[in-house]
DNA sequence: ACCTGAACACCGTTCAAGT
DNA sequence: ACCTGAACACCGTTCAAGT
């Protein structure tokens, strides 16, 4: 029963830690992108063989879960200044910038709902502000989810290559104007709107598109708050 | 110079077509999911070796681009009934259902902006309705993009495993209530809101979350339409 | 308890060679 | 023009074996 007979003086904790794995994964991600992020490379980054990782982590999925939370480690909540609208806007703008700042972050995070400790910290803060703003508990929870999904979904489009196969080789602007050309060349009779709106469709930057959608969403939340959150009923739209 | 000397009576076009590749890819996707979708399996599905595919397609990315459009082939625009709001709502609801109906569709489509012919058809239709509803050209284009990104982003969360590593083995409801338990167990002092809103956060179904976000967005579009689309200015929020 | 060697069953892609 | 064989350089994961 004397299981702990190892009387080494130095703690000499196992060379590998879950934390170390995640940090290594983070470096590999930054250096090689999500497609280059392999268990073998993470192991190599730690001077160890791939099989070793499986002692600390069930599989790659679990490592990606941990990595997802680590990506949120240095995300910051906005200052508590201005109304709820400014604060929520800043939340989304910062979250977007944060994801854009880490290579392929959206692709790692997307569709991964596991809330790690770092994300919980941010949720706690945002939920507090939503309740203070007057949102009901149910609405606050919904808004919190909606904003997260919104930003993640948006950045995912933004971070993926614009035109897939021809991502490298041409700048974003060039690809966009080329797409505009293509739309304008469509047959007028069957695609009148696409032809007419070619510029409007391909002109705006990702930043523009994000702001647009964000302001619409915030307007929608304004409406919700004005109505009082329990007056609303399904099936009674405005027409 | 007599290049076409093949005088076979039957057209006997090359056994492989891009169309055939895409159809095979679609079947593999449905059968094995996005993780099982490999060039080798697609080739096998066609009774051919993997190397052959590269005659018809630059690489896997290009095949995925084609597949993305094929996934939209049987998507249907909603009936032209009711106001713009009902129609846009139906658009989003149907798009979501359509993606949910095809295995891992969101994961294939997500972040792939290349608009193929099938998507163009839908865009043309939706842009027409947006203009009729009174949206400016610039706004119509933005709304079209925003709705697409919104639904895709949402379904991506929905289609991915709820809790990553433990996706299989427990139903969605079970995982959710377990998550609720976990939230309720957090330290009250540091996470008062998470504890208080544990039910509100984990209770609602994905359907509920989608509807909520969608109605908020539609409310925001209402506001835009009422204001007149060029009155709005940046930097003059409601406080 | 923690790490390795070696293997298994896969990948995407290229390219000379066949027809 | 279209397809194959064979190879290259990888994957994630398992598991007996080492220490």
PDB file of C-alpha atoms in Angstrom, chain A:
ATOM      1  CA  UNK A   1       0.000   0.000   0.000  1.00  0.00           C
ATOM      2  CA  UNK A   2       2.983   2.329   0.221  1.00  0.00           C
ATOM      3  CA  UNK A   3       2.322   3.497  -3.271  1.00  0.00           C
ATOM      4  CA  UNK A   4       4.383   6.653  -3.180  1.00  0.00           C
ATOM      5  CA  UNK A   5       7.842   5.308  -2.617  1.00  0.00           C
ATOM      6  CA  UNK A   6       9.523   7.727  -5.019  1.00  0.00           C
ATOM      7  CA  UNK A   7      11.591   9.796  -2.599  1.00  0.00           C
ATOM      8  CA  UNK A   8      13.201  12.118  -5.109  1.00  0.00           C
ATOM      9  CA  UNK A   9      13.866  15.470  -3.482  1.00  0.00           C
ATOM     10  CA  UNK A  10      13.190  17.573  -6.545  1.00  0.00           C
ATOM     11  CA  UNK A  11       9.497  17.453  -7.391  1.00  0.00           C
ATOM     12  CA  UNK A  12      10.497  16.560 -10.942  1.00  0.00           C
ATOM     13  CA  UNK A  13       6.902  16.371 -12.047  1.00  0.00           C
ATOM     14  CA  UNK A  14       6.328  14.462 -15.233  1.00  0.00           C
ATOM     15  CA  UNK A  15       8.130  16.180 -18.101  1.00  0.00           C
ATOM     16  CA  UNK A  16       4.824  16.539 -19.829  1.00  0.00           C
ATOM     17  CA  UNK A  17       1.808  18.402 -18.538  1.00  0.00           C
ATOM     18  CA  UNK A  18      -1.548  18.986 -20.144  1.00  0.00           C
ATOM     19  CA  UNK A  19      -0.620  22.636 -20.017  1.00  0.00           C
ATOM     20  CA  UNK A  20       2.608  21.924 -21.851  1.00  0.00           C
ATOM     21  CA  UNK A  21       0.739  20.009 -24.539  1.00  0.00           C
ATOM     22  CA  UNK A  22      -1.633  22.878 -25.101  1.00  0.00           C
ATOM     23  CA  UNK A  23       1.137  25.448 -25.271  1.00  0.00           C
ATOM     24  CA  UNK A  24       3.005  23.316 -27.762  1.00  0.00           C
ATOM     25  CA  UNK A  25      -0.153  22.886 -29.823  1.00  0.00           C
ATOM     26  CA  UNK A  26      -0.607  26.637 -29.791  1.00  0.00           C
ATOM     27  CA  UNK A  27       2.895  27.175 -31.158  1.00  0.00           C
ATOM     28  CA  UNK A  28       2.429  24.567 -33.868  1.00  0.00           C
ATOM     29  CA  UNK A  29      -0.874  26.158 -34.836  1.00  0.00           C
ATOM     30  CA  UNK A  30       0.692  29.579 -35.126  1.00  0.00           C
ATOM     31  CA  UNK A  31       3.603  28.245 -37.150  1.00  0.00           C
ATOM     32  CA  UNK A  32       1.897  25.734 -39.433  1.00  0.00           C
ATOM     33  CA  UNK A  33      -1.778  26.548 -39.412  1.00  0.00           C
ATOM     34  CA  UNK A  34      -4.640  24.225 -38.653  1.00  0.00           C
ATOM     35  CA  UNK A  35      -3.767  21.850 -41.477  1.00  0.00           C
ATOM     36  CA  UNK A  36      -0.256  21.427 -40.144  1.00  0.00           C
ATOM     37  CA  UNK A  37      -1.411  20.835 -36.602  1.00  0.00           C
ATOM     38  CA  UNK A  38      -0.768  17.151 -36.015  1.00  0.00           C
ATOM     39  CA  UNK A  39      -0.216  15.074 -32.922  1.00  0.00           C
ATOM     40  CA  UNK A  40       3.197  14.148 -34.254  1.00  0.00           C
ATOM     41  CA  UNK A  41       4.242  17.744 -34.673  1.00  0.00           C
ATOM     42  CA  UNK A  42       2.985  18.681 -31.238  1.00  0.00           C
ATOM     43  CA  UNK A  43       4.972  15.798 -29.823  1.00  0.00           C
ATOM     44  CA  UNK A  44       8.069  16.847 -31.761  1.00  0.00           C
ATOM     45  CA  UNK A  45       7.630  20.373 -30.429  1.00  0.00           C
ATOM     46  CA  UNK A  46       8.008  18.867 -26.967  1.00  0.00           C
ATOM     47  CA  UNK A  47      10.918  16.628 -27.902  1.00  0.00           C
ATOM     48  CA  UNK A  48       8.808  13.540 -27.422  1.00  0.00           C
ATOM     49  CA  UNK A  49       7.153  10.830 -29.489  1.00  0.00           C
ATOM     50  CA  UNK A  50       3.549  11.040 -30.619  1.00  0.00           C
ATOM     51  CA  UNK A  51       2.450   8.048 -28.598  1.00  0.00           C
ATOM     52  CA  UNK A  52       3.379   9.869 -25.402  1.00  0.00           C
ATOM     53  CA  UNK A  53       0.657  12.432 -25.851  1.00  0.00           C
ATOM     54  CA  UNK A  54      -1.975   9.784 -25.398  1.00  0.00           C
ATOM     55  CA  UNK A  55      -1.056   9.402 -21.789  1.00  0.00           C
ATOM     56  CA  UNK A  56      -2.152  12.963 -21.090  1.00  0.00           C
ATOM     57  CA  UNK A  57      -4.979  13.331 -23.515  1.00  0.00           C
ATOM     58  CA  UNK A  58      -7.610  10.926 -24.805  1.00  0.00           C
ATOM     59  CA  UNK A  59      -7.219  11.905 -28.439  1.00  0.00           C
ATOM     60  CA  UNK A  60      -6.699  14.826 -30.788  1.00  0.00           C
ATOM     61  CA  UNK A  61     -10.253  16.037 -30.279  1.00  0.00           C
ATOM     62  CA  UNK A  62      -9.613  16.495 -26.594  1.00  0.00           C
ATOM     63  CA  UNK A  63      -6.411  18.387 -27.291  1.00  0.00           C
ATOM     64  CA  UNK A  64      -8.357  20.646 -29.640  1.00  0.00           C
ATOM     65  CA  UNK A  65     -10.911  21.251 -26.901  1.00  0.00           C
ATOM     66  CA  UNK A  66      -8.154  22.353 -24.581  1.00  0.00           C
ATOM     67  CA  UNK A  67      -6.592  24.429 -27.317  1.00  0.00           C
ATOM     68  CA  UNK A  68      -9.927  26.107 -27.962  1.00  0.00           C
ATOM     69  CA  UNK A  69     -10.062  27.344 -24.419  1.00  0.00           C
ATOM     70  CA  UNK A  70      -6.433  28.369 -24.466  1.00  0.00           C
ATOM     71  CA  UNK A  71      -7.173  30.539 -27.481  1.00  0.00           C
ATOM     72  CA  UNK A  72      -9.484  32.510 -25.220  1.00  0.00           C
ATOM     73  CA  UNK A  73      -6.902  32.933 -22.487  1.00  0.00           C
ATOM     74  CA  UNK A  74      -5.863  36.472 -23.375  1.00  0.00           C
ATOM     75  CA  UNK A  75      -9.218  37.706 -24.634  1.00  0.00           C
ATOM     76  CA  UNK A  76     -10.320  40.804 -22.826  1.00  0.00           C
ATOM     77  CA  UNK A  77     -13.726  42.102 -21.898  1.00  0.00           C
ATOM     78  CA  UNK A  78     -14.373  45.693 -22.961  1.00  0.00           C
ATOM     79  CA  UNK A  79     -14.386  48.540 -20.434  1.00  0.00           C
ATOM     80  CA  UNK A  80     -17.628  49.175 -18.592  1.00  0.00           C
ATOM     81  CA  UNK A  81     -18.264  52.466 -20.323  1.00  0.00           C
ATOM     82  CA  UNK A  82     -21.278  53.672 -22.230  1.00  0.00           C
ATOM     83  CA  UNK A  83     -24.612  51.960 -22.573  1.00  0.00           C
ATOM     84  CA  UNK A  84     -25.258  48.275 -23.008  1.00  0.00           C
ATOM     85  CA  UNK A  85     -25.225  48.707 -26.746  1.00  0.00           C
ATOM     86  CA  UNK A  86     -21.722  50.120 -26.880  1.00  0.00           C
ATOM     87  CA  UNK A  87     -20.517  47.455 -24.522  1.00  0.00           C
ATOM     88  CA  UNK A  88     -22.037  44.606 -26.489  1.00  0.00           C
ATOM     89  CA  UNK A  89     -20.719  46.094 -29.703  1.00  0.00           C
ATOM     90  CA  UNK A  90     -17.248  46.308 -28.213  1.00  0.00           C
ATOM     91  CA  UNK A  91     -17.565  42.739 -27.016  1.00  0.00           C
ATOM     92  CA  UNK A  92     -18.220  41.504 -30.533  1.00  0.00           C
ATOM     93  CA  UNK A  93     -15.657  43.741 -32.167  1.00  0.00           C
ATOM     94  CA  UNK A  94     -12.999  42.603 -29.737  1.00  0.00           C
ATOM     95  CA  UNK A  95     -13.921  38.965 -30.010  1.00  0.00           C
ATOM     96  CA  UNK A  96     -13.665  39.208 -33.772  1.00  0.00           C
ATOM     97  CA  UNK A  97     -10.309  40.963 -33.596  1.00  0.00           C
ATOM     98  CA  UNK A  98      -9.083  38.451 -31.080  1.00  0.00           C
ATOM     99  CA  UNK A  99      -9.929  35.496 -33.320  1.00  0.00           C
ATOM    100  CA  UNK A 100      -8.503  37.213 -36.387  1.00  0.00           C
ATOM    101  CA  UNK A 101      -5.285  37.756 -34.460  1.00  0.00           C
ATOM    102  CA  UNK A 102      -4.626  34.056 -33.969  1.00  0.00           C
ATOM    103  CA  UNK A 103      -3.899  31.965 -36.995  1.00  0.00           C
ATOM    104  CA  UNK A 104      -6.858  29.809 -38.041  1.00  0.00           C
ATOM    105  CA  UNK A 105      -8.435  30.401 -34.651  1.00  0.00           C
ATOM    106  CA  UNK A 106     -11.964  30.357 -36.037  1.00  0.00           C
ATOM    107  CA  UNK A 107     -11.394  27.018 -37.697  1.00  0.00           C
ATOM    108  CA  UNK A 108     -10.271  25.511 -34.406  1.00  0.00           C
ATOM    109  CA  UNK A 109     -13.004  27.085 -32.336  1.00  0.00           C
ATOM    110  CA  UNK A 110     -15.890  26.696 -34.777  1.00  0.00           C
ATOM    111  CA  UNK A 111     -18.472  24.195 -33.705  1.00  0.00           C
ATOM    112  CA  UNK A 112     -16.713  23.493 -30.431  1.00  0.00           C
ATOM    113  CA  UNK A 113     -19.178  24.329 -27.703  1.00  0.00           C
ATOM    114  CA  UNK A 114     -17.195  23.056 -24.743  1.00  0.00           C
ATOM    115  CA  UNK A 115     -16.834  26.072 -22.500  1.00  0.00           C
ATOM    116  CA  UNK A 116     -13.465  26.022 -20.813  1.00  0.00           C
ATOM    117  CA  UNK A 117     -12.546  28.166 -17.831  1.00  0.00           C
ATOM    118  CA  UNK A 118     -11.359  31.113 -19.893  1.00  0.00           C
ATOM    119  CA  UNK A 119     -14.590  31.271 -21.815  1.00  0.00           C
ATOM    120  CA  UNK A 120     -16.606  30.887 -18.628  1.00  0.00           C
ATOM    121  CA  UNK A 121     -14.904  33.958 -17.227  1.00  0.00           C
ATOM    122  CA  UNK A 122     -16.045  36.004 -20.204  1.00  0.00           C
ATOM    123  CA  UNK A 123     -19.540  34.569 -20.146  1.00  0.00           C
ATOM    124  CA  UNK A 124     -19.912  35.427 -16.502  1.00  0.00           C
ATOM    125  CA  UNK A 125     -18.943  38.996 -17.208  1.00  0.00           C
ATOM    126  CA  UNK A 126     -21.178  39.386 -20.240  1.00  0.00           C
ATOM    127  CA  UNK A 127     -24.179  37.809 -18.555  1.00  0.00           C
ATOM    128  CA  UNK A 128     -23.805  40.287 -15.735  1.00  0.00           C
ATOM    129  CA  UNK A 129     -23.902  43.219 -18.092  1.00  0.00           C
ATOM    130  CA  UNK A 130     -26.889  41.806 -19.956  1.00  0.00           C
ATOM    131  CA  UNK A 131     -28.876  41.457 -16.760  1.00  0.00           C
ATOM    132  CA  UNK A 132     -27.945  44.953 -15.643  1.00  0.00           C
ATOM    133  CA  UNK A 133     -29.097  46.231 -19.008  1.00  0.00           C
ATOM    134  CA  UNK A 134     -32.529  44.847 -18.252  1.00  0.00           C
ATOM    135  CA  UNK A 135     -32.610  41.626 -20.217  1.00  0.00           C
ATOM    136  CA  UNK A 136     -34.545  38.827 -18.605  1.00  0.00           C
ATOM    137  CA  UNK A 137     -32.588  35.806 -17.474  1.00  0.00           C
ATOM    138  CA  UNK A 138     -33.834  33.763 -20.387  1.00  0.00           C
ATOM    139  CA  UNK A 139     -33.017  36.500 -22.867  1.00  0.00           C
ATOM    140  CA  UNK A 140     -29.601  37.174 -21.398  1.00  0.00           C
ATOM    141  CA  UNK A 141     -28.670  33.540 -21.878  1.00  0.00           C
ATOM    142  CA  UNK A 142     -29.970  33.537 -25.427  1.00  0.00           C
ATOM    143  CA  UNK A 143     -28.211  36.756 -26.331  1.00  0.00           C
ATOM    144  CA  UNK A 144     -24.967  35.451 -24.932  1.00  0.00           C
ATOM    145  CA  UNK A 145     -25.154  32.374 -27.125  1.00  0.00           C
ATOM    146  CA  UNK A 146     -26.315  34.269 -30.193  1.00  0.00           C
ATOM    147  CA  UNK A 147     -23.491  36.777 -30.056  1.00  0.00           C
ATOM    148  CA  UNK A 148     -20.883  34.053 -29.706  1.00  0.00           C
ATOM    149  CA  UNK A 149     -22.259  32.052 -32.604  1.00  0.00           C
ATOM    150  CA  UNK A 150     -22.581  35.175 -34.688  1.00  0.00           C
ATOM    151  CA  UNK A 151     -18.985  36.300 -34.298  1.00  0.00           C
ATOM    152  CA  UNK A 152     -17.531  32.826 -34.671  1.00  0.00           C
ATOM    153  CA  UNK A 153     -19.536  32.141 -37.792  1.00  0.00           C
ATOM    154  CA  UNK A 154     -18.560  35.423 -39.296  1.00  0.00           C
ATOM    155  CA  UNK A 155     -14.858  35.122 -38.642  1.00  0.00           C
ATOM    156  CA  UNK A 156     -14.903  31.617 -40.001  1.00  0.00           C
ATOM    157  CA  UNK A 157     -15.965  32.939 -43.393  1.00  0.00           C
ATOM    158  CA  UNK A 158     -13.467  35.706 -43.080  1.00  0.00           C
ATOM    159  CA  UNK A 159     -10.506  33.573 -42.156  1.00  0.00           C
ATOM    160  CA  UNK A 160     -11.120  30.896 -44.743  1.00  0.00           C
ATOM    161  CA  UNK A 161      -9.682  31.580 -48.181  1.00  0.00           C
ATOM    162  CA  UNK A 162     -12.016  33.804 -50.175  1.00  0.00           C
ATOM    163  CA  UNK A 163     -12.051  31.668 -53.255  1.00  0.00           C
ATOM    164  CA  UNK A 164     -10.874  28.362 -51.838  1.00  0.00           C
ATOM    165  CA  UNK A 165      -8.476  26.977 -54.391  1.00  0.00           C
ATOM    166  CA  UNK A 166      -7.034  30.300 -55.457  1.00  0.00           C
ATOM    167  CA  UNK A 167      -6.455  31.682 -52.009  1.00  0.00           C
ATOM    168  CA  UNK A 168      -2.775  32.210 -52.336  1.00  0.00           C
ATOM    169  CA  UNK A 169      -1.544  34.173 -55.300  1.00  0.00           C
ATOM    170  CA  UNK A 170      -4.043  36.998 -55.344  1.00  0.00           C
ATOM    171  CA  UNK A 171      -4.927  39.653 -52.796  1.00  0.00           C
ATOM    172  CA  UNK A 172      -8.365  39.885 -51.299  1.00  0.00           C
ATOM    173  CA  UNK A 173      -9.249  42.996 -53.253  1.00  0.00           C
ATOM    174  CA  UNK A 174      -8.251  41.398 -56.545  1.00  0.00           C
ATOM    175  CA  UNK A 175     -10.315  38.305 -55.907  1.00  0.00           C
ATOM    176  CA  UNK A 176     -13.299  40.451 -54.985  1.00  0.00           C
ATOM    177  CA  UNK A 177     -13.147  42.600 -58.095  1.00  0.00           C
ATOM    178  CA  UNK A 178     -12.678  39.485 -60.207  1.00  0.00           C
ATOM    179  CA  UNK A 179     -15.806  38.053 -58.618  1.00  0.00           C
ATOM    180  CA  UNK A 180     -17.554  41.309 -59.435  1.00  0.00           C
ATOM    181  CA  UNK A 181     -16.525  40.962 -63.070  1.00  0.00           C
ATOM    182  CA  UNK A 182     -17.892  37.471 -63.139  1.00  0.00           C
ATOM    183  CA  UNK A 183     -21.235  38.548 -61.719  1.00  0.00           C
ATOM    184  CA  UNK A 184     -21.528  41.367 -64.212  1.00  0.00           C
ATOM    185  CA  UNK A 185     -20.963  38.922 -67.044  1.00  0.00           C
ATOM    186  CA  UNK A 186     -23.908  36.712 -66.070  1.00  0.00           C
ATOM    187  CA  UNK A 187     -26.880  36.558 -68.452  1.00  0.00           C
ATOM    188  CA  UNK A 188     -28.997  39.642 -67.794  1.00  0.00           C
ATOM    189  CA  UNK A 189     -32.308  37.944 -68.357  1.00  0.00           C
ATOM    190  CA  UNK A 190     -31.939  35.167 -65.819  1.00  0.00           C
ATOM    191  CA  UNK A 191     -29.809  37.013 -63.253  1.00  0.00           C
ATOM    192  CA  UNK A 192     -30.897  40.655 -63.390  1.00  0.00           C
ATOM    193  CA  UNK A 193     -30.330  41.306 -59.685  1.00  0.00           C
ATOM    194  CA  UNK A 194     -26.932  39.696 -59.472  1.00  0.00           C
ATOM    195  CA  UNK A 195     -25.797  41.731 -62.440  1.00  0.00           C
ATOM    196  CA  UNK A 196     -27.234  44.942 -61.061  1.00  0.00           C
ATOM    197  CA  UNK A 197     -25.835  44.400 -57.577  1.00  0.00           C
ATOM    198  CA  UNK A 198     -22.455  43.057 -58.652  1.00  0.00           C
ATOM    199  CA  UNK A 199     -20.631  45.965 -57.056  1.00  0.00           C
ATOM    200  CA  UNK A 200     -22.763  46.030 -53.947  1.00  0.00           C
ATOM    201  CA  UNK A 201     -22.163  42.324 -53.475  1.00  0.00           C
ATOM    202  CA  UNK A 202     -18.430  42.248 -53.987  1.00  0.00           C
ATOM    203  CA  UNK A 203     -17.420  45.730 -52.935  1.00  0.00           C
ATOM    204  CA  UNK A 204     -17.792  45.811 -49.162  1.00  0.00           C
ATOM    205  CA  UNK A 205     -14.929  44.644 -47.000  1.00  0.00           C
ATOM    206  CA  UNK A 206     -15.344  41.953 -44.400  1.00  0.00           C
ATOM    207  CA  UNK A 207     -15.159  44.680 -41.811  1.00  0.00           C
ATOM    208  CA  UNK A 208     -18.097  46.434 -43.458  1.00  0.00           C
ATOM    209  CA  UNK A 209     -20.126  43.264 -43.572  1.00  0.00           C
ATOM    210  CA  UNK A 210     -19.429  42.506 -39.960  1.00  0.00           C
ATOM    211  CA  UNK A 211     -20.397  45.990 -38.804  1.00  0.00           C
ATOM    212  CA  UNK A 212     -23.565  45.895 -40.824  1.00  0.00           C
ATOM    213  CA  UNK A 213     -24.736  42.607 -39.411  1.00  0.00           C
ATOM    214  CA  UNK A 214     -23.703  43.595 -35.912  1.00  0.00           C
ATOM    215  CA  UNK A 215     -25.674  46.828 -35.957  1.00  0.00           C
ATOM    216  CA  UNK A 216     -28.744  45.003 -37.228  1.00  0.00           C
ATOM    217  CA  UNK A 217     -28.445  42.503 -34.410  1.00  0.00           C
ATOM    218  CA  UNK A 218     -28.005  45.269 -31.849  1.00  0.00           C
ATOM    219  CA  UNK A 219     -31.068  47.022 -33.256  1.00  0.00           C
ATOM    220  CA  UNK A 220     -32.959  43.802 -32.793  1.00  0.00           C
ATOM    221  CA  UNK A 221     -31.849  43.631 -29.186  1.00  0.00           C
ATOM    222  CA  UNK A 222     -32.977  47.217 -28.679  1.00  0.00           C
ATOM    223  CA  UNK A 223     -36.408  46.269 -29.881  1.00  0.00           C
ATOM    224  CA  UNK A 224     -36.467  43.340 -27.512  1.00  0.00           C
ATOM    225  CA  UNK A 225     -35.514  45.515 -24.583  1.00  0.00           C
ATOM    226  CA  UNK A 226     -38.087  48.169 -25.388  1.00  0.00           C
ATOM    227  CA  UNK A 227     -40.915  45.690 -25.738  1.00  0.00           C
ATOM    228  CA  UNK A 228     -40.113  44.229 -22.396  1.00  0.00           C
ATOM    229  CA  UNK A 229     -38.884  40.754 -22.739  1.00  0.00           C
ATOM    230  CA  UNK A 230     -42.082  38.886 -21.942  1.00  0.00           C
ATOM    231  CA  UNK A 231     -44.600  40.779 -24.016  1.00  0.00           C
ATOM    232  CA  UNK A 232     -43.352  39.173 -27.177  1.00  0.00           C
ATOM    233  CA  UNK A 233     -45.253  36.254 -28.577  1.00  0.00           C
ATOM    234  CA  UNK A 234     -44.522  33.965 -31.450  1.00  0.00           C
ATOM    235  CA  UNK A 235     -46.602  34.204 -34.618  1.00  0.00           C
ATOM    236  CA  UNK A 236     -47.540  37.840 -34.453  1.00  0.00           C
ATOM    237  CA  UNK A 237     -45.137  39.478 -36.880  1.00  0.00           C
ATOM    238  CA  UNK A 238     -45.615  42.933 -38.267  1.00  0.00           C
ATOM    239  CA  UNK A 239     -47.901  42.195 -41.154  1.00  0.00           C
TER     240      UNK A 239
END
